[in-house]
């Protein structure tokens, strides 16, 4: 991996890369009764907000300014979260493009009053776009994977991006075909 994007590739001056660890963060929160759903467990939307908050902090740190959520992929709820759980949301930049970045998030929970190891209760992948003061896309520094795990996450993120783009293309092609056939949605 290089630590800079060449001017020839980007058409703009080189942007130094940042290591994965530079923006990695953990957000922790104790779940209370106000966080519960009708089943008495923590509402998935509460967890999703924590995921978006942590991912947004990481994206802003990595890009050096505002970044907005463009999409959330593969939000998986693996175990229920209960009142009294201490939830840890761990996020890091997995991959960067020209103006976007994928942030991977792991959600762990442990009882607030026990000394047992945390259990993974969820995971998600979010795509953020860096924006300037006018809301226009701006360049982001390349991410520099440091460990073998970071390198694996980078490669997996490239696969997810390829799938997102192919899915978007297939949907747009279908819509164009239906419109050409005079079929209104």
PDB file of C-alpha atoms in Angstrom:
ATOM      1  CA  UNK A   1       0.000   0.000   0.000  1.00  0.00           C
ATOM      2  CA  UNK A   2       1.206   3.473  -0.756  1.00  0.00           C
ATOM      3  CA  UNK A   3       0.752   6.331   1.687  1.00  0.00           C
ATOM      4  CA  UNK A   4      -0.161   8.825  -1.021  1.00  0.00           C
ATOM      5  CA  UNK A   5      -2.410   9.076  -4.045  1.00  0.00           C
ATOM      6  CA  UNK A   6      -0.473  10.243  -7.059  1.00  0.00           C
ATOM      7  CA  UNK A   7      -1.382  13.483  -8.781  1.00  0.00           C
ATOM      8  CA  UNK A   8      -1.640  11.600 -12.073  1.00  0.00           C
ATOM      9  CA  UNK A   9      -4.310   9.271 -10.667  1.00  0.00           C
ATOM     10  CA  UNK A  10      -6.374  11.892  -8.870  1.00  0.00           C
ATOM     11  CA  UNK A  11      -5.751  15.100 -10.801  1.00  0.00           C
ATOM     12  CA  UNK A  12      -5.166  16.851  -7.462  1.00  0.00           C
ATOM     13  CA  UNK A  13      -2.143  17.190  -5.208  1.00  0.00           C
ATOM     14  CA  UNK A  14      -1.067  14.171  -3.195  1.00  0.00           C
ATOM     15  CA  UNK A  15      -3.007  13.502   0.003  1.00  0.00           C
ATOM     16  CA  UNK A  16      -0.983  11.658   2.650  1.00  0.00           C
ATOM     17  CA  UNK A  17      -2.573   8.439   3.848  1.00  0.00           C
ATOM     18  CA  UNK A  18      -3.623   7.766   7.427  1.00  0.00           C
ATOM     19  CA  UNK A  19      -3.194   4.496   9.315  1.00  0.00           C
ATOM     20  CA  UNK A  20      -6.300   2.616  10.380  1.00  0.00           C
ATOM     21  CA  UNK A  21      -5.499   3.280  14.042  1.00  0.00           C
ATOM     22  CA  UNK A  22      -5.554   7.075  13.576  1.00  0.00           C
ATOM     23  CA  UNK A  23      -9.350   7.247  13.556  1.00  0.00           C
ATOM     24  CA  UNK A  24     -10.400   3.994  15.261  1.00  0.00           C
ATOM     25  CA  UNK A  25     -12.766   4.647  18.177  1.00  0.00           C
ATOM     26  CA  UNK A  26     -15.042   3.016  20.749  1.00  0.00           C
ATOM     27  CA  UNK A  27     -18.319   4.494  21.971  1.00  0.00           C
ATOM     28  CA  UNK A  28     -19.734   2.967  25.180  1.00  0.00           C
ATOM     29  CA  UNK A  29     -23.241   3.393  26.588  1.00  0.00           C
ATOM     30  CA  UNK A  30     -25.288   1.770  29.373  1.00  0.00           C
ATOM     31  CA  UNK A  31     -28.708   0.645  28.177  1.00  0.00           C
ATOM     32  CA  UNK A  32     -31.692   1.813  30.257  1.00  0.00           C
ATOM     33  CA  UNK A  33     -35.457   1.238  30.276  1.00  0.00           C
ATOM     34  CA  UNK A  34     -35.931   4.169  27.895  1.00  0.00           C
ATOM     35  CA  UNK A  35     -33.990   2.174  25.251  1.00  0.00           C
ATOM     36  CA  UNK A  36     -36.337  -0.838  25.209  1.00  0.00           C
ATOM     37  CA  UNK A  37     -38.844  -2.093  22.665  1.00  0.00           C
ATOM     38  CA  UNK A  38     -42.153  -3.849  23.320  1.00  0.00           C
ATOM     39  CA  UNK A  39     -40.337  -7.133  23.982  1.00  0.00           C
ATOM     40  CA  UNK A  40     -38.328  -5.586  26.820  1.00  0.00           C
ATOM     41  CA  UNK A  41     -34.979  -5.769  25.000  1.00  0.00           C
ATOM     42  CA  UNK A  42     -33.088  -2.818  23.584  1.00  0.00           C
ATOM     43  CA  UNK A  43     -34.656  -1.441  20.424  1.00  0.00           C
ATOM     44  CA  UNK A  44     -32.667  -2.120  17.256  1.00  0.00           C
ATOM     45  CA  UNK A  45     -32.999   1.541  16.298  1.00  0.00           C
ATOM     46  CA  UNK A  46     -31.154   2.556  19.474  1.00  0.00           C
ATOM     47  CA  UNK A  47     -28.268   0.272  18.525  1.00  0.00           C
ATOM     48  CA  UNK A  48     -28.343   1.570  14.941  1.00  0.00           C
ATOM     49  CA  UNK A  49     -28.059   5.171  16.173  1.00  0.00           C
ATOM     50  CA  UNK A  50     -25.041   4.266  18.311  1.00  0.00           C
ATOM     51  CA  UNK A  51     -23.518   2.525  15.281  1.00  0.00           C
ATOM     52  CA  UNK A  52     -24.087   5.599  13.095  1.00  0.00           C
ATOM     53  CA  UNK A  53     -22.700   7.923  15.802  1.00  0.00           C
ATOM     54  CA  UNK A  54     -19.494   5.913  16.220  1.00  0.00           C
ATOM     55  CA  UNK A  55     -19.043   5.440  12.472  1.00  0.00           C
ATOM     56  CA  UNK A  56     -19.622   9.157  11.878  1.00  0.00           C
ATOM     57  CA  UNK A  57     -16.962  10.074  14.427  1.00  0.00           C
ATOM     58  CA  UNK A  58     -14.481   7.746  12.730  1.00  0.00           C
ATOM     59  CA  UNK A  59     -15.329   9.068   9.245  1.00  0.00           C
ATOM     60  CA  UNK A  60     -14.950  12.676  10.399  1.00  0.00           C
ATOM     61  CA  UNK A  61     -11.642  11.933  12.090  1.00  0.00           C
ATOM     62  CA  UNK A  62     -10.258  10.107   9.078  1.00  0.00           C
ATOM     63  CA  UNK A  63     -11.404  12.667   6.520  1.00  0.00           C
ATOM     64  CA  UNK A  64     -10.476  15.658   8.668  1.00  0.00           C
ATOM     65  CA  UNK A  65     -13.916  17.251   8.520  1.00  0.00           C
ATOM     66  CA  UNK A  66     -17.612  16.655   7.973  1.00  0.00           C
ATOM     67  CA  UNK A  67     -18.745  13.311   6.583  1.00  0.00           C
ATOM     68  CA  UNK A  68     -22.318  12.180   5.995  1.00  0.00           C
ATOM     69  CA  UNK A  69     -23.841   8.700   6.019  1.00  0.00           C
ATOM     70  CA  UNK A  70     -24.386   7.547   2.427  1.00  0.00           C
ATOM     71  CA  UNK A  71     -25.520   3.982   3.174  1.00  0.00           C
ATOM     72  CA  UNK A  72     -25.662   1.291   5.825  1.00  0.00           C
ATOM     73  CA  UNK A  73     -24.981  -2.273   4.708  1.00  0.00           C
ATOM     74  CA  UNK A  74     -25.447  -5.588   6.411  1.00  0.00           C
ATOM     75  CA  UNK A  75     -26.605  -4.431   9.850  1.00  0.00           C
ATOM     76  CA  UNK A  76     -26.705  -7.733  11.701  1.00  0.00           C
ATOM     77  CA  UNK A  77     -28.213  -8.193  15.152  1.00  0.00           C
ATOM     78  CA  UNK A  78     -26.596 -11.331  16.552  1.00  0.00           C
ATOM     79  CA  UNK A  79     -27.885 -11.353  20.142  1.00  0.00           C
ATOM     80  CA  UNK A  80     -30.462  -9.297  22.053  1.00  0.00           C
ATOM     81  CA  UNK A  81     -29.223  -6.421  24.196  1.00  0.00           C
ATOM     82  CA  UNK A  82     -30.819  -5.996  27.629  1.00  0.00           C
ATOM     83  CA  UNK A  83     -31.392  -3.185  30.060  1.00  0.00           C
ATOM     84  CA  UNK A  84     -28.257  -2.873  32.182  1.00  0.00           C
ATOM     85  CA  UNK A  85     -25.925  -3.960  29.408  1.00  0.00           C
ATOM     86  CA  UNK A  86     -22.860  -1.845  28.815  1.00  0.00           C
ATOM     87  CA  UNK A  87     -22.671  -1.616  25.021  1.00  0.00           C
ATOM     88  CA  UNK A  88     -19.374  -0.915  23.265  1.00  0.00           C
ATOM     89  CA  UNK A  89     -19.511   0.200  19.637  1.00  0.00           C
ATOM     90  CA  UNK A  90     -16.097  -0.210  17.975  1.00  0.00           C
ATOM     91  CA  UNK A  91     -15.565   1.439  14.596  1.00  0.00           C
ATOM     92  CA  UNK A  92     -12.749   1.872  12.088  1.00  0.00           C
ATOM     93  CA  UNK A  93     -12.242   2.896   8.476  1.00  0.00           C
ATOM     94  CA  UNK A  94     -11.888  -0.268   6.397  1.00  0.00           C
ATOM     95  CA  UNK A  95     -11.513   1.235   2.919  1.00  0.00           C
ATOM     96  CA  UNK A  96     -11.354   4.606   1.190  1.00  0.00           C
ATOM     97  CA  UNK A  97     -12.214   5.791  -2.279  1.00  0.00           C
ATOM     98  CA  UNK A  98     -11.796   9.265  -3.713  1.00  0.00           C
ATOM     99  CA  UNK A  99     -14.486  10.942  -1.573  1.00  0.00           C
ATOM    100  CA  UNK A 100     -16.029   8.036   0.315  1.00  0.00           C
ATOM    101  CA  UNK A 101     -15.017   5.561   2.977  1.00  0.00           C
ATOM    102  CA  UNK A 102     -16.395   2.328   4.383  1.00  0.00           C
ATOM    103  CA  UNK A 103     -16.526   2.149   8.165  1.00  0.00           C
ATOM    104  CA  UNK A 104     -16.798  -1.256   9.836  1.00  0.00           C
ATOM    105  CA  UNK A 105     -18.553  -1.450  13.191  1.00  0.00           C
ATOM    106  CA  UNK A 106     -18.680  -4.186  15.835  1.00  0.00           C
ATOM    107  CA  UNK A 107     -21.173  -3.980  18.689  1.00  0.00           C
ATOM    108  CA  UNK A 108     -20.326  -5.753  21.958  1.00  0.00           C
ATOM    109  CA  UNK A 109     -22.350  -5.981  25.174  1.00  0.00           C
ATOM    110  CA  UNK A 110     -21.513  -6.948  28.730  1.00  0.00           C
ATOM    111  CA  UNK A 111     -23.411  -6.755  32.002  1.00  0.00           C
ATOM    112  CA  UNK A 112     -22.543  -3.516  33.734  1.00  0.00           C
ATOM    113  CA  UNK A 113     -22.033  -5.237  37.095  1.00  0.00           C
ATOM    114  CA  UNK A 114     -20.243  -8.439  36.036  1.00  0.00           C
ATOM    115  CA  UNK A 115     -16.667  -9.120  35.040  1.00  0.00           C
ATOM    116  CA  UNK A 116     -17.459 -11.461  32.154  1.00  0.00           C
ATOM    117  CA  UNK A 117     -16.042 -10.821  28.696  1.00  0.00           C
ATOM    118  CA  UNK A 118     -18.203  -8.816  26.295  1.00  0.00           C
ATOM    119  CA  UNK A 119     -20.250 -10.700  23.692  1.00  0.00           C
ATOM    120  CA  UNK A 120     -20.529  -9.541  20.090  1.00  0.00           C
ATOM    121  CA  UNK A 121     -24.183  -8.600  19.580  1.00  0.00           C
ATOM    122  CA  UNK A 122     -24.055  -6.871  16.205  1.00  0.00           C
ATOM    123  CA  UNK A 123     -22.073  -5.624  13.253  1.00  0.00           C
ATOM    124  CA  UNK A 124     -22.538  -3.236  10.366  1.00  0.00           C
ATOM    125  CA  UNK A 125     -20.818  -1.596   7.435  1.00  0.00           C
ATOM    126  CA  UNK A 126     -21.536   2.033   6.612  1.00  0.00           C
ATOM    127  CA  UNK A 127     -20.408   4.187   3.724  1.00  0.00           C
ATOM    128  CA  UNK A 128     -19.691   7.850   4.435  1.00  0.00           C
ATOM    129  CA  UNK A 129     -19.050  10.672   1.987  1.00  0.00           C
ATOM    130  CA  UNK A 130     -16.764  13.511   3.020  1.00  0.00           C
ATOM    131  CA  UNK A 131     -18.322  16.897   2.303  1.00  0.00           C
ATOM    132  CA  UNK A 132     -17.136  20.501   2.323  1.00  0.00           C
ATOM    133  CA  UNK A 133     -18.925  23.518   3.835  1.00  0.00           C
ATOM    134  CA  UNK A 134     -21.276  23.640   0.825  1.00  0.00           C
ATOM    135  CA  UNK A 135     -22.158  19.950   1.108  1.00  0.00           C
ATOM    136  CA  UNK A 136     -20.116  19.038  -1.982  1.00  0.00           C
ATOM    137  CA  UNK A 137     -17.957  15.893  -1.974  1.00  0.00           C
ATOM    138  CA  UNK A 138     -14.311  16.385  -1.005  1.00  0.00           C
ATOM    139  CA  UNK A 139     -11.303  14.092  -1.219  1.00  0.00           C
ATOM    140  CA  UNK A 140     -10.367  11.808   1.657  1.00  0.00           C
ATOM    141  CA  UNK A 141      -6.933  10.502   2.588  1.00  0.00           C
ATOM    142  CA  UNK A 142      -6.238   6.880   1.696  1.00  0.00           C
ATOM    143  CA  UNK A 143      -6.495   4.478   4.624  1.00  0.00           C
ATOM    144  CA  UNK A 144      -3.314   2.548   5.398  1.00  0.00           C
ATOM    145  CA  UNK A 145      -4.118  -0.901   6.816  1.00  0.00           C
ATOM    146  CA  UNK A 146      -1.642  -1.780   9.550  1.00  0.00           C
ATOM    147  CA  UNK A 147      -2.362  -5.364  10.610  1.00  0.00           C
ATOM    148  CA  UNK A 148      -3.284  -8.527   8.736  1.00  0.00           C
ATOM    149  CA  UNK A 149      -6.833  -8.066  10.075  1.00  0.00           C
ATOM    150  CA  UNK A 150      -6.913  -4.513   8.663  1.00  0.00           C
ATOM    151  CA  UNK A 151      -5.679  -5.800   5.293  1.00  0.00           C
ATOM    152  CA  UNK A 152      -8.397  -8.484   5.259  1.00  0.00           C
ATOM    153  CA  UNK A 153     -11.047  -5.869   6.113  1.00  0.00           C
ATOM    154  CA  UNK A 154      -9.755  -3.631   3.305  1.00  0.00           C
ATOM    155  CA  UNK A 155     -10.035  -6.470   0.770  1.00  0.00           C
ATOM    156  CA  UNK A 156     -13.515  -7.461   1.995  1.00  0.00           C
ATOM    157  CA  UNK A 157     -14.617  -3.814   1.772  1.00  0.00           C
ATOM    158  CA  UNK A 158     -13.530  -3.720  -1.877  1.00  0.00           C
ATOM    159  CA  UNK A 159     -15.741  -6.758  -2.541  1.00  0.00           C
ATOM    160  CA  UNK A 160     -18.723  -5.109  -0.806  1.00  0.00           C
ATOM    161  CA  UNK A 161     -18.177  -1.950  -2.882  1.00  0.00           C
ATOM    162  CA  UNK A 162     -18.143  -3.966  -6.096  1.00  0.00           C
ATOM    163  CA  UNK A 163     -21.420  -5.621  -5.070  1.00  0.00           C
ATOM    164  CA  UNK A 164     -23.045  -2.279  -4.111  1.00  0.00           C
ATOM    165  CA  UNK A 165     -22.120  -0.764  -7.477  1.00  0.00           C
ATOM    166  CA  UNK A 166     -23.296  -3.830  -9.430  1.00  0.00           C
ATOM    167  CA  UNK A 167     -26.607  -3.879  -7.542  1.00  0.00           C
ATOM    168  CA  UNK A 168     -27.142  -0.150  -8.203  1.00  0.00           C
ATOM    169  CA  UNK A 169     -26.335  -0.621 -11.912  1.00  0.00           C
ATOM    170  CA  UNK A 170     -28.730  -3.576 -12.221  1.00  0.00           C
ATOM    171  CA  UNK A 171     -31.560  -1.629 -10.575  1.00  0.00           C
ATOM    172  CA  UNK A 172     -30.988   1.418 -12.787  1.00  0.00           C
ATOM    173  CA  UNK A 173     -30.910  -0.799 -15.905  1.00  0.00           C
ATOM    174  CA  UNK A 174     -34.212  -2.408 -14.886  1.00  0.00           C
ATOM    175  CA  UNK A 175     -35.835   0.981 -14.268  1.00  0.00           C
ATOM    176  CA  UNK A 176     -34.647   2.277 -17.645  1.00  0.00           C
ATOM    177  CA  UNK A 177     -35.964  -0.844 -19.363  1.00  0.00           C
ATOM    178  CA  UNK A 178     -39.356  -0.520 -17.659  1.00  0.00           C
ATOM    179  CA  UNK A 179     -39.538   3.178 -18.551  1.00  0.00           C
ATOM    180  CA  UNK A 180     -38.665   2.401 -22.194  1.00  0.00           C
ATOM    181  CA  UNK A 181     -41.512  -0.151 -22.218  1.00  0.00           C
ATOM    182  CA  UNK A 182     -43.867   2.533 -20.924  1.00  0.00           C
ATOM    183  CA  UNK A 183     -44.328   0.868 -17.547  1.00  0.00           C
ATOM    184  CA  UNK A 184     -44.833   3.425 -14.768  1.00  0.00           C
ATOM    185  CA  UNK A 185     -43.993   2.710 -11.176  1.00  0.00           C
TER     186      UNK A 185
END
